[in-house]
mmCIF file with all atom_site columns, C-alpha atoms in Angstrom:
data_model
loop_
_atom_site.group_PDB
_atom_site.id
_atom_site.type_symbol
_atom_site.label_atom_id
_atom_site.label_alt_id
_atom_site.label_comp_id
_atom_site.label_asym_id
_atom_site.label_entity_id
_atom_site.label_seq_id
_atom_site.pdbx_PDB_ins_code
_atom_site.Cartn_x
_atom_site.Cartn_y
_atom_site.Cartn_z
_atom_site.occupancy
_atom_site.B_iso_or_equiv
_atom_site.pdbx_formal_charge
_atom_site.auth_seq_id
_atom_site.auth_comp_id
_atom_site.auth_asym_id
_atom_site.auth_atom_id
_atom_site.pdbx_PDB_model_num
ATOM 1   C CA . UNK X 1 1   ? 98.858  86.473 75.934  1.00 54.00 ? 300 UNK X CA 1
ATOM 2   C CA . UNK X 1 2   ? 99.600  83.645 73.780  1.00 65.00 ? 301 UNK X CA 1
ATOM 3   C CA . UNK X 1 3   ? 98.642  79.960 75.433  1.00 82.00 ? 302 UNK X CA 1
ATOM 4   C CA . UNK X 1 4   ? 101.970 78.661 77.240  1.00 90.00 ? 303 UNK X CA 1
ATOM 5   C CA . UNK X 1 5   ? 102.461 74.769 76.541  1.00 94.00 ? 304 UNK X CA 1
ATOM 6   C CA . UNK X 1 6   ? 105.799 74.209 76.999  1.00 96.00 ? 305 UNK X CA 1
ATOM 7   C CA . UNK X 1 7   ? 108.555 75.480 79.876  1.00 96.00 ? 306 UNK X CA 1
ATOM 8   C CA . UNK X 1 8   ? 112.148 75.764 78.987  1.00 96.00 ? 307 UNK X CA 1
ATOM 9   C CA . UNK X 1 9   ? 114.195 76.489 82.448  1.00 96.00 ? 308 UNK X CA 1
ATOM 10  C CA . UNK X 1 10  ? 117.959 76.903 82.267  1.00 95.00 ? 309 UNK X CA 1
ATOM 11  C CA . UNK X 1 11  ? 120.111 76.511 85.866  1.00 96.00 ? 310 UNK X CA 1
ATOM 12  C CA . UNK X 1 12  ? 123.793 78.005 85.519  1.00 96.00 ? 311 UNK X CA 1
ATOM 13  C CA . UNK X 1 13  ? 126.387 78.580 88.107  1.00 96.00 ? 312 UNK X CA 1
ATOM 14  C CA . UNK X 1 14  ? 127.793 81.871 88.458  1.00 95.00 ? 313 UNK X CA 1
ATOM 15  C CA . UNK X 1 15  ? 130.668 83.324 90.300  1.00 95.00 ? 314 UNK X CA 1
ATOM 16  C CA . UNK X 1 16  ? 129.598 85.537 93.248  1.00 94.00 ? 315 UNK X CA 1
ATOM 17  C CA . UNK X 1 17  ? 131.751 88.538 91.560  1.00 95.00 ? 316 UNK X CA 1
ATOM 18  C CA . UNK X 1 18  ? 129.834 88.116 88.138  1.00 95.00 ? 317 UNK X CA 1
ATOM 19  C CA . UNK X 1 19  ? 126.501 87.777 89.664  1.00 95.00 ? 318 UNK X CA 1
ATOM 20  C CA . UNK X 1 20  ? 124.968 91.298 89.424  1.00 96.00 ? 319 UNK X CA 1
ATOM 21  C CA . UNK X 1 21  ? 126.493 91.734 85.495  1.00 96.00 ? 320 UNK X CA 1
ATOM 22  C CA . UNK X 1 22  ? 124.424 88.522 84.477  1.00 95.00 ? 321 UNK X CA 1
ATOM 23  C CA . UNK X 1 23  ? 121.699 89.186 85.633  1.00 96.00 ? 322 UNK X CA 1
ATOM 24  C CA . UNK X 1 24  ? 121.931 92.464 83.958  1.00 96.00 ? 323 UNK X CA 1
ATOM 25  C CA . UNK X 1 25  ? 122.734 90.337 80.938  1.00 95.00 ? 324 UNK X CA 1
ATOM 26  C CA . UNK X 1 26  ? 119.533 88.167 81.585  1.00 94.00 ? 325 UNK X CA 1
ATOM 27  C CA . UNK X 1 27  ? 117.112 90.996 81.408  1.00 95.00 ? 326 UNK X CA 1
ATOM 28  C CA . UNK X 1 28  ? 118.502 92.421 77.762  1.00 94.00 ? 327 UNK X CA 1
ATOM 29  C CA . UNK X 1 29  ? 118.220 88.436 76.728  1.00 94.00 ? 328 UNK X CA 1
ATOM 30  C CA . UNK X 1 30  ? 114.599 88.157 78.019  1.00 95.00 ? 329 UNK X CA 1
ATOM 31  C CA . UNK X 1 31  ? 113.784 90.950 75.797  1.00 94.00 ? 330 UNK X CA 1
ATOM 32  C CA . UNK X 1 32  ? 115.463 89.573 72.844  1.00 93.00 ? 331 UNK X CA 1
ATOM 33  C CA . UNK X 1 33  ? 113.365 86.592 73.231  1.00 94.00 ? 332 UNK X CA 1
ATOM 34  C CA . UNK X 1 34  ? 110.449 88.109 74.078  1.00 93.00 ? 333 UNK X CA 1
ATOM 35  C CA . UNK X 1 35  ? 110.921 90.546 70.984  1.00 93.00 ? 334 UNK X CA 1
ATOM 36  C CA . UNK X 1 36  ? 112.358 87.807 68.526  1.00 92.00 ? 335 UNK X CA 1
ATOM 37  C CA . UNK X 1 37  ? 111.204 84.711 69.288  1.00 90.00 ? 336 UNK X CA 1
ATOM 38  C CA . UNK X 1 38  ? 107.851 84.974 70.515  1.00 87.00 ? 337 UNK X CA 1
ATOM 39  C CA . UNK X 1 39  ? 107.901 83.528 74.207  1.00 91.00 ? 338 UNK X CA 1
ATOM 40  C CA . UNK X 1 40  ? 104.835 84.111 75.911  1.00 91.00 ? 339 UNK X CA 1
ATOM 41  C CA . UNK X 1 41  ? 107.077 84.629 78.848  1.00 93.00 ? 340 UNK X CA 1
ATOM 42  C CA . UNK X 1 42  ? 110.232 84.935 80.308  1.00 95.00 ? 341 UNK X CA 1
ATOM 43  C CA . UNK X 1 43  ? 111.286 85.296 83.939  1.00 96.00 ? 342 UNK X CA 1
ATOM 44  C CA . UNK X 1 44  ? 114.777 84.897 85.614  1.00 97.00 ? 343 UNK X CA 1
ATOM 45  C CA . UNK X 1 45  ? 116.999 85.238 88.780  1.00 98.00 ? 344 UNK X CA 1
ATOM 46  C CA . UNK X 1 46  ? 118.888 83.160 91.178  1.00 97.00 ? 345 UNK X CA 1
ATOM 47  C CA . UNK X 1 47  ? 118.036 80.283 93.703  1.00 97.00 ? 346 UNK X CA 1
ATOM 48  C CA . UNK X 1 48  ? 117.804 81.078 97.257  1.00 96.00 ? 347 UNK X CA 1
ATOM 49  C CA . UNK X 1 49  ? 117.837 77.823 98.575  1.00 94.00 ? 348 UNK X CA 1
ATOM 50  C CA . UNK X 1 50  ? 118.753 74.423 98.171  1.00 88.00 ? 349 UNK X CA 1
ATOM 51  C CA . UNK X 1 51  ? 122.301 72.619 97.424  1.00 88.00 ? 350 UNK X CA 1
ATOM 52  C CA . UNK X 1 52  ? 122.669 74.876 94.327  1.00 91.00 ? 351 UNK X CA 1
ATOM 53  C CA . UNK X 1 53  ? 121.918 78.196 96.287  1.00 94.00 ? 352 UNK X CA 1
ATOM 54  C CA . UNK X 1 54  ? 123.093 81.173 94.497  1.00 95.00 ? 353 UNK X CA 1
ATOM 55  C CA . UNK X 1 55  ? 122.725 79.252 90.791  1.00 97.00 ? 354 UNK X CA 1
ATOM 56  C CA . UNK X 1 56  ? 121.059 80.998 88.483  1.00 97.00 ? 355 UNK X CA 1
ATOM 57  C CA . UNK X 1 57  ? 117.745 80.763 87.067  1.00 98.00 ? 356 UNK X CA 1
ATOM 58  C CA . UNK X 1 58  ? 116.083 81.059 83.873  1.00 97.00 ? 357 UNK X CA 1
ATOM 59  C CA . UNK X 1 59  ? 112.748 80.565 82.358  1.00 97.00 ? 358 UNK X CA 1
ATOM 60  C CA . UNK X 1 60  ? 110.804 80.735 78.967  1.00 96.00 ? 359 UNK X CA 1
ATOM 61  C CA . UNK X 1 61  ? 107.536 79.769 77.897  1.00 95.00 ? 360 UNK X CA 1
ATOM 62  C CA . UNK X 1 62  ? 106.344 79.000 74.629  1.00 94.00 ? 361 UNK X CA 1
ATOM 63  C CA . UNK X 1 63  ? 102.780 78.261 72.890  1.00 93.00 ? 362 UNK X CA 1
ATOM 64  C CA . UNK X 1 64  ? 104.322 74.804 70.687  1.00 92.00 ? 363 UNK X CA 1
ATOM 65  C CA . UNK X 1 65  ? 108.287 74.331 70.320  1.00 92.00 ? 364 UNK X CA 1
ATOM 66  C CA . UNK X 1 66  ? 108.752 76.249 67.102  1.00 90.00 ? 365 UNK X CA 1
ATOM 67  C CA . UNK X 1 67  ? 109.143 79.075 69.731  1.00 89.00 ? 366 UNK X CA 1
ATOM 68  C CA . UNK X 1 68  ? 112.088 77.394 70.974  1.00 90.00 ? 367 UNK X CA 1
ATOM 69  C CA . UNK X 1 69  ? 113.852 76.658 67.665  1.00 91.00 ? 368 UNK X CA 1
ATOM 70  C CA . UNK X 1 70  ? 113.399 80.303 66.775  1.00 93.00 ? 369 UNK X CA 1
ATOM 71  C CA . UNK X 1 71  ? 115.022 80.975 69.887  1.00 91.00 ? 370 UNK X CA 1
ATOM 72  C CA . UNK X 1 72  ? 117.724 79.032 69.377  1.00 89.00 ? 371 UNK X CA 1
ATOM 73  C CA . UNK X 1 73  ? 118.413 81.500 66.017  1.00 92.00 ? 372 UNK X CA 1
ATOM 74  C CA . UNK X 1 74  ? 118.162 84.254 68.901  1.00 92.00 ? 373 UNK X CA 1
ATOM 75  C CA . UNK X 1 75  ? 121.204 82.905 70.587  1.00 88.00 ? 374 UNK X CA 1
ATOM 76  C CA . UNK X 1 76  ? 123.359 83.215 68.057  1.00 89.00 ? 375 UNK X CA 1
ATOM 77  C CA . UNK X 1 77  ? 122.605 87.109 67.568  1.00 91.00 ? 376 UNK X CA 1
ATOM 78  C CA . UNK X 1 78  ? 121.833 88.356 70.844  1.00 91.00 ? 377 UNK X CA 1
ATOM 79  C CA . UNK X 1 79  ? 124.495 90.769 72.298  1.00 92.00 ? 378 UNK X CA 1
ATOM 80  C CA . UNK X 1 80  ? 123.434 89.694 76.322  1.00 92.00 ? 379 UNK X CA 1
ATOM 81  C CA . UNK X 1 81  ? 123.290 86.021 75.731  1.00 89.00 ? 380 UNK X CA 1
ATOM 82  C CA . UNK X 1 82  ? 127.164 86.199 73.687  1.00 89.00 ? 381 UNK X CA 1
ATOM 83  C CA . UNK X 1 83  ? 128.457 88.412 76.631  1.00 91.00 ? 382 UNK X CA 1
ATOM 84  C CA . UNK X 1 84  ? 127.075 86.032 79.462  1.00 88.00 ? 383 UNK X CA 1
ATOM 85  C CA . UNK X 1 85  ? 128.952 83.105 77.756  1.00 86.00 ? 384 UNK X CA 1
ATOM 86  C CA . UNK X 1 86  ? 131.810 84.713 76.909  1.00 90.00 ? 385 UNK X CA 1
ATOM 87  C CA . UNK X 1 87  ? 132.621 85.909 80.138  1.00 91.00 ? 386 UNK X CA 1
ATOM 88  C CA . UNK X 1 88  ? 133.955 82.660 81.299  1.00 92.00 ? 387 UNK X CA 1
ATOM 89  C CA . UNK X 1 89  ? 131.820 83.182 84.436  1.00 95.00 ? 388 UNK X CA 1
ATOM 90  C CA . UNK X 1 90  ? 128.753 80.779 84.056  1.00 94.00 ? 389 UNK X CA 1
ATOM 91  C CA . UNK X 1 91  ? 128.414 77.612 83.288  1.00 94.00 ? 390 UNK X CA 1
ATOM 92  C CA . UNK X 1 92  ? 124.969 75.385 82.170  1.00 93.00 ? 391 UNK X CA 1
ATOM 93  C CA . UNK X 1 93  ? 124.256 72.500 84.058  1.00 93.00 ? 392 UNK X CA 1
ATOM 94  C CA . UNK X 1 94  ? 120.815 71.971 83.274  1.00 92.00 ? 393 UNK X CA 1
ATOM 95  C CA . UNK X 1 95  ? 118.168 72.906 80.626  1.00 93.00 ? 394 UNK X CA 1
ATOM 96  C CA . UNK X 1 96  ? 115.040 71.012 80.698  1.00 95.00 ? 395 UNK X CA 1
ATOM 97  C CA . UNK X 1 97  ? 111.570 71.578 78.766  1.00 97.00 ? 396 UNK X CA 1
ATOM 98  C CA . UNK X 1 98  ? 108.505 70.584 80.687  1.00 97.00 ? 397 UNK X CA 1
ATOM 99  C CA . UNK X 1 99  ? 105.199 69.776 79.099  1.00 97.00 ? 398 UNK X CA 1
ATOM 100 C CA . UNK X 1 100 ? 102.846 72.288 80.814  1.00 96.00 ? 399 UNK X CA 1
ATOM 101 C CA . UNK X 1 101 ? 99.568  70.274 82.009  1.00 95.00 ? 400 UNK X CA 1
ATOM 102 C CA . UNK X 1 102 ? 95.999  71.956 82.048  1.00 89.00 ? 401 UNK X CA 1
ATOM 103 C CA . UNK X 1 103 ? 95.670  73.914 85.389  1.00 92.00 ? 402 UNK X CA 1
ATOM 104 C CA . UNK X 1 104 ? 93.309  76.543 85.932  1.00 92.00 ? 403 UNK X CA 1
ATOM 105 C CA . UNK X 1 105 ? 93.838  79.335 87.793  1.00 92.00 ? 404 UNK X CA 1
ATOM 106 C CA . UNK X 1 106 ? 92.705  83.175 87.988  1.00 88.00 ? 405 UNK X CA 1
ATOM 107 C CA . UNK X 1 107 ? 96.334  85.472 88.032  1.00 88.00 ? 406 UNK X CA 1
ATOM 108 C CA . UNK X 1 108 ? 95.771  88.888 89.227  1.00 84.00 ? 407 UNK X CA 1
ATOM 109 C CA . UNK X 1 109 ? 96.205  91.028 85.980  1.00 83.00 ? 408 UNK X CA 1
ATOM 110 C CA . UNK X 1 110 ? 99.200  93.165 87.619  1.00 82.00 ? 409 UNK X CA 1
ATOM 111 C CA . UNK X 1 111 ? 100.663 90.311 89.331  1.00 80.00 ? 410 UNK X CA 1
ATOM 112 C CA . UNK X 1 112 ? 104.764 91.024 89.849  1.00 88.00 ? 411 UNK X CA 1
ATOM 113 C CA . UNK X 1 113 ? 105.958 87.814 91.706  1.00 95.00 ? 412 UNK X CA 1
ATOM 114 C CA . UNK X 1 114 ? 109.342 88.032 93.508  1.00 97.00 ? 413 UNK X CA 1
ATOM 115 C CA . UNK X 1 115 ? 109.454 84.587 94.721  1.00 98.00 ? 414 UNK X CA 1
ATOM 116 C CA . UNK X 1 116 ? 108.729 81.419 92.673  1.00 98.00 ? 415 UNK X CA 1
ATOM 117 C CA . UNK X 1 117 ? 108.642 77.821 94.593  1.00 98.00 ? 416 UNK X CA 1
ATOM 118 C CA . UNK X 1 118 ? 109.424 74.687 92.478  1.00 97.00 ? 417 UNK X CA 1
ATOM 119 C CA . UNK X 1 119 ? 108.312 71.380 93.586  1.00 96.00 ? 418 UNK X CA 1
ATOM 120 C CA . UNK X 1 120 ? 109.638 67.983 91.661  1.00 96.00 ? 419 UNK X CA 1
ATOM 121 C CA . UNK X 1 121 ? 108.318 64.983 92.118  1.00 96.00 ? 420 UNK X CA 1
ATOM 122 C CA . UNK X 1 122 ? 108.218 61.113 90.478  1.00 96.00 ? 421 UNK X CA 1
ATOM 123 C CA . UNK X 1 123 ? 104.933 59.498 90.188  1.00 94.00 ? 422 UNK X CA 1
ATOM 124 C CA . UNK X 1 124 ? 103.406 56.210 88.694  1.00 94.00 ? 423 UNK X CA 1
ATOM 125 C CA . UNK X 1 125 ? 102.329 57.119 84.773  1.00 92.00 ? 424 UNK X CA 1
ATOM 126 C CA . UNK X 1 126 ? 98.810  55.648 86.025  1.00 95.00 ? 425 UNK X CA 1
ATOM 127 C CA . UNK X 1 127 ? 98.218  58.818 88.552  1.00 94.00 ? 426 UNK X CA 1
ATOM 128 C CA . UNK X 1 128 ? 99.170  61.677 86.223  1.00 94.00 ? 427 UNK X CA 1
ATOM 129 C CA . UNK X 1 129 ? 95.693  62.240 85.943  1.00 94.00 ? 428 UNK X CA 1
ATOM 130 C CA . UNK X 1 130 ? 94.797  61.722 89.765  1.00 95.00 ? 429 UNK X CA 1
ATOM 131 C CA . UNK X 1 131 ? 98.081  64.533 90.381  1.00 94.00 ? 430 UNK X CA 1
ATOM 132 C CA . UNK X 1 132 ? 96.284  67.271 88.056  1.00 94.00 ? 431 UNK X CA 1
ATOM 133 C CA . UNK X 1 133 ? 93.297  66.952 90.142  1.00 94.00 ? 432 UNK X CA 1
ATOM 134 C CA . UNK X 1 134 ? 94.912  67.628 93.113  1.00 94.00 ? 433 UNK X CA 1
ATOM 135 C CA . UNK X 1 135 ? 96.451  70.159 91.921  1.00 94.00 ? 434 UNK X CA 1
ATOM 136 C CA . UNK X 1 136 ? 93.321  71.812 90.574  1.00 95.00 ? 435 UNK X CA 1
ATOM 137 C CA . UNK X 1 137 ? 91.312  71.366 93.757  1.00 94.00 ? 436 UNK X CA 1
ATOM 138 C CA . UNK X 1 138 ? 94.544  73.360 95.645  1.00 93.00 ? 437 UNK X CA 1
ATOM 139 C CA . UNK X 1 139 ? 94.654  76.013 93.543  1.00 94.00 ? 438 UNK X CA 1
ATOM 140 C CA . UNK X 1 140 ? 91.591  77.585 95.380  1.00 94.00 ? 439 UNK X CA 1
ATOM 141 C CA . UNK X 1 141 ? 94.013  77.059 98.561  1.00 94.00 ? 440 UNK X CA 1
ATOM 142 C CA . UNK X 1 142 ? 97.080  78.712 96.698  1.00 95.00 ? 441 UNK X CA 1
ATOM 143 C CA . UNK X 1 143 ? 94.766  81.795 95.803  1.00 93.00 ? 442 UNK X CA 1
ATOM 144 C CA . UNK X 1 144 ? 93.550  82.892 98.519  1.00 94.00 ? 443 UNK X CA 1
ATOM 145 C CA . UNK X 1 145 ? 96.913  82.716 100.439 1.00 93.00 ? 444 UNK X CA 1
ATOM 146 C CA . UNK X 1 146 ? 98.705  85.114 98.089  1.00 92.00 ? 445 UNK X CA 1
ATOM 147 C CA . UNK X 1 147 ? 99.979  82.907 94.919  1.00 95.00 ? 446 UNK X CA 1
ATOM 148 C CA . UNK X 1 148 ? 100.159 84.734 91.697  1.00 96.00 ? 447 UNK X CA 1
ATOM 149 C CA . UNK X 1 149 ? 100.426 82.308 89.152  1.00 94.00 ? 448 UNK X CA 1
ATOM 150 C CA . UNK X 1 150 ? 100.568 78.392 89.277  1.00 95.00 ? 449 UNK X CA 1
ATOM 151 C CA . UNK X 1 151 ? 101.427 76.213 86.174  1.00 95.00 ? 450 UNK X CA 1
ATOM 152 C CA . UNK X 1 152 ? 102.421 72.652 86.199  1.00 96.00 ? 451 UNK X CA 1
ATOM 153 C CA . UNK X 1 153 ? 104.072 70.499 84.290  1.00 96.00 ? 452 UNK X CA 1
ATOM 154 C CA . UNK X 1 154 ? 105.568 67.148 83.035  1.00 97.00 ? 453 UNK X CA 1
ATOM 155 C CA . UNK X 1 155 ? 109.936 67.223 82.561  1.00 97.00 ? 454 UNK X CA 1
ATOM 156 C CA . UNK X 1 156 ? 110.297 65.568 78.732  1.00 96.00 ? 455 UNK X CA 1
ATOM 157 C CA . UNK X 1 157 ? 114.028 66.087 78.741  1.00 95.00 ? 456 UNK X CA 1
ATOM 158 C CA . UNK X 1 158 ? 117.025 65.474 81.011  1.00 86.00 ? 457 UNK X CA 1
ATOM 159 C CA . UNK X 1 159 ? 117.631 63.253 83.868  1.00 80.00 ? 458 UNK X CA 1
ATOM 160 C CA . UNK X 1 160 ? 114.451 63.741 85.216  1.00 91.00 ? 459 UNK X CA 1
ATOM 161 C CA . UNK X 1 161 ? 112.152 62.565 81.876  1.00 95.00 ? 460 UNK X CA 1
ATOM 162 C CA . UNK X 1 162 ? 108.711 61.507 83.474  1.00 95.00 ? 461 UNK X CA 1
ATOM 163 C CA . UNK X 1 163 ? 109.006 63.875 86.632  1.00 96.00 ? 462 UNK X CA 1
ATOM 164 C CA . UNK X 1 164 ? 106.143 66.097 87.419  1.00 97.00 ? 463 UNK X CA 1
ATOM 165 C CA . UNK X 1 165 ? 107.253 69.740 88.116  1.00 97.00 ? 464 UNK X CA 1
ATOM 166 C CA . UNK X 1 166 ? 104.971 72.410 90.137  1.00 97.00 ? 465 UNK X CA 1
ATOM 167 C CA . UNK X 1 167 ? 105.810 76.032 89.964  1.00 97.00 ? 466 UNK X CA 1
ATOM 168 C CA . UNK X 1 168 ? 104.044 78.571 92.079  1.00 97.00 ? 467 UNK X CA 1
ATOM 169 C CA . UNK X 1 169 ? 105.097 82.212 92.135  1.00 97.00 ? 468 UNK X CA 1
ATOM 170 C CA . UNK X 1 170 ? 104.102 84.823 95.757  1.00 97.00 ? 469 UNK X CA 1
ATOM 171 C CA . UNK X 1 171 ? 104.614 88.167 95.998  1.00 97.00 ? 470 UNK X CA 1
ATOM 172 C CA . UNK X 1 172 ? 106.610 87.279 99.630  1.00 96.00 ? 471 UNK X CA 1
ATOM 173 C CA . UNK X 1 173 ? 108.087 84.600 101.380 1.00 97.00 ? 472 UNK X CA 1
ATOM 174 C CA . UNK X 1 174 ? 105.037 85.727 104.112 1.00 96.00 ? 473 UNK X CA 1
ATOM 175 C CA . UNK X 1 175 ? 102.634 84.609 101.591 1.00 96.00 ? 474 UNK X CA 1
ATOM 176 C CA . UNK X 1 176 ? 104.688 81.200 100.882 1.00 97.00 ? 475 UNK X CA 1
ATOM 177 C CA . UNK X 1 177 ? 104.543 80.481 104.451 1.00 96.00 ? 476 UNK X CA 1
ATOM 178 C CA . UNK X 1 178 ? 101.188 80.926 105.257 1.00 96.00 ? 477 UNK X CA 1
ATOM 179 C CA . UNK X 1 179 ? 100.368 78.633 101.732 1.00 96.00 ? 478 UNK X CA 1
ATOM 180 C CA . UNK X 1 180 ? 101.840 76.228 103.085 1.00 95.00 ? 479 UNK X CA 1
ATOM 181 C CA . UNK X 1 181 ? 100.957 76.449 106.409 1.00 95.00 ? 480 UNK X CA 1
ATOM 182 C CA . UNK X 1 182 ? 97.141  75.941 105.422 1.00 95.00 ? 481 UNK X CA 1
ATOM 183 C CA . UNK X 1 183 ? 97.870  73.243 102.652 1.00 94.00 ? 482 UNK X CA 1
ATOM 184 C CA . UNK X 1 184 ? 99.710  71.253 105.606 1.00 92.00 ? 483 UNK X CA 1
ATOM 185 C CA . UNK X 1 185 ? 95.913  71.050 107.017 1.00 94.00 ? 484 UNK X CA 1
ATOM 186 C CA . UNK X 1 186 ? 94.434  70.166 103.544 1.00 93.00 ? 485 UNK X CA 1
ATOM 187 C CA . UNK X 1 187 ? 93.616  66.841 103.136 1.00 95.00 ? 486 UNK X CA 1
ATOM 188 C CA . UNK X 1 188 ? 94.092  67.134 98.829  1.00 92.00 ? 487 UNK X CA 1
ATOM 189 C CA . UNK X 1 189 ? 97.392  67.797 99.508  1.00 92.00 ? 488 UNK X CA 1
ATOM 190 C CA . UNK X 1 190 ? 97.975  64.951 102.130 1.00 93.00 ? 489 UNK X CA 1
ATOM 191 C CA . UNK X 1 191 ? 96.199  62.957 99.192  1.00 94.00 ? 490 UNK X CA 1
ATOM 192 C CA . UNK X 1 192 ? 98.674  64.921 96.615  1.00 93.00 ? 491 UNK X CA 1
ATOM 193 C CA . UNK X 1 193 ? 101.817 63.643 98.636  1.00 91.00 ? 492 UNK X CA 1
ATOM 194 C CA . UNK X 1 194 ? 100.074 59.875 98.374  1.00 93.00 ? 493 UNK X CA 1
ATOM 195 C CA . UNK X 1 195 ? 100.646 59.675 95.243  1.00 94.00 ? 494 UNK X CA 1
ATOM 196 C CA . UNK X 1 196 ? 104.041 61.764 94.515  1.00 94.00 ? 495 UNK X CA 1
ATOM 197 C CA . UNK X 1 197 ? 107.134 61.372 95.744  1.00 95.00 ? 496 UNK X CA 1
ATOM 198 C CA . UNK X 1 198 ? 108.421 64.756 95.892  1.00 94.00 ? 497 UNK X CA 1
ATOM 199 C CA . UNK X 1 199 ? 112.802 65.065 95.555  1.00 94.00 ? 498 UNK X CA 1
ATOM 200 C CA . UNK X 1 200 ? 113.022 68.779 95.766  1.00 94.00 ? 499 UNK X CA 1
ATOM 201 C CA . UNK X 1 201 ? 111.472 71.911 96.526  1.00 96.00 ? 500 UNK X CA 1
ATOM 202 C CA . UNK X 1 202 ? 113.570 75.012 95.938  1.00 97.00 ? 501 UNK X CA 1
ATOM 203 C CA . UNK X 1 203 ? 112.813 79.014 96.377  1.00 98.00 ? 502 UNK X CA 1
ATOM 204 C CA . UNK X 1 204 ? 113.901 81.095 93.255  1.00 98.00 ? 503 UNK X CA 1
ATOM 205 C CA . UNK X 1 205 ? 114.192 84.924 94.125  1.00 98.00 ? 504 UNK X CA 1
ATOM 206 C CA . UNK X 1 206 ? 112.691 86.462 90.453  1.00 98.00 ? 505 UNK X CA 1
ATOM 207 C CA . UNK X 1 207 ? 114.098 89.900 89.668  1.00 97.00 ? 506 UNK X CA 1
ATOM 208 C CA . UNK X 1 208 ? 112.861 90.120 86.158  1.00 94.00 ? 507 UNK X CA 1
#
């Protein structure tokens, strides 16, 4: 698999009637890009918590941003991505690209996450390097509680430009629970939370 450097994630609304056709829709788009335009990966589904519950979720990663610009090409022939818009039933309200930082961690080669856990949070430019530390030194913490993959990453776009973004995918919301249950006793992510002010931590349910 190629390296992944940058994120792309897309949030849309949906109406509840529509939902099952886009996702549908989704999965034929994921393999347009993923047959087109390169991505090294592509995951979607909906949010299952938060004050956008129900939105839905999109995500491709790309080894440099030329991926992305050939994607943009795929947009404009792809017979999923025309029929989602064209519906009238979902709307974009936010596409960011994140900057993925250099995290190391060991994914299970036949890893099929259901759930993926996003955590957003501002910090002070001078601890970026501090945060990817922490990070690192939790990953051991994440593994052996059941996470699958964890990248993170910097948001270089939108209303959140600067804002560090950590996404963590679990086979089951039992495995999310008991993550967090032991990083609650950790003291590198007590030190973590010193130095980031994490807004929002949302649940995506992944279907594809």
């Amino acid at each position: 698999m190629a390296t992944m450097n940058y994120s792309v994630i897309t949030r849309a609304t949906c109406e509840t009637s529509y939902k099952e056709t886009a996702l549908e829709l989704m999965g034929g788009f994921a393999n347009d890009l993923r047959d087109q335009a390169s991505a090294a990966l592509v995951r979607y589904g909906y949010f299952g918590t938060g004050p956008g519950a129900g939105d839905l979720f999109f995500v491709q990663n790309y080894q440099d941003l030329a991926g992305f610009d050939t994607a943009q090409e795929v947009y404009a022939t792809s017979s999923s991505y025309n029929s989602f818009f064209q519906s009238g039933k979902v709307c974009i309200v936010l596409r960011n690209i994140i900057k993925i930082l250099p995290i190391s961690f060991q994914s299970p080669p036949d890893a099929s996450p259901k759930y993926l856990v996003l955590t957003k949070g501002a910090i002070d430019p001078a601890n970026k390097g501090a945060a990817i530390d922490h990070v690192q030194q939790a990953t051991g913490i994440l593994s052996e509680h059941g996470a699958l993959t964890v990248r993170y990453g910097q948001i270089i776009t939108g209303s959140n430009v600067g804002q560090l973004l950590l996404a963590v995918s679990y086979p089951s919301l039992d495995a999310i629970e008991k993550t967090y249950d032991a990083l609650n006793e950790s003291q590198v992510f007590k030190d973590l939370h010193n130095i980031v002010d994490v807004n929002r931590r949302e649940i995506v349910r992944l279907i594809g």
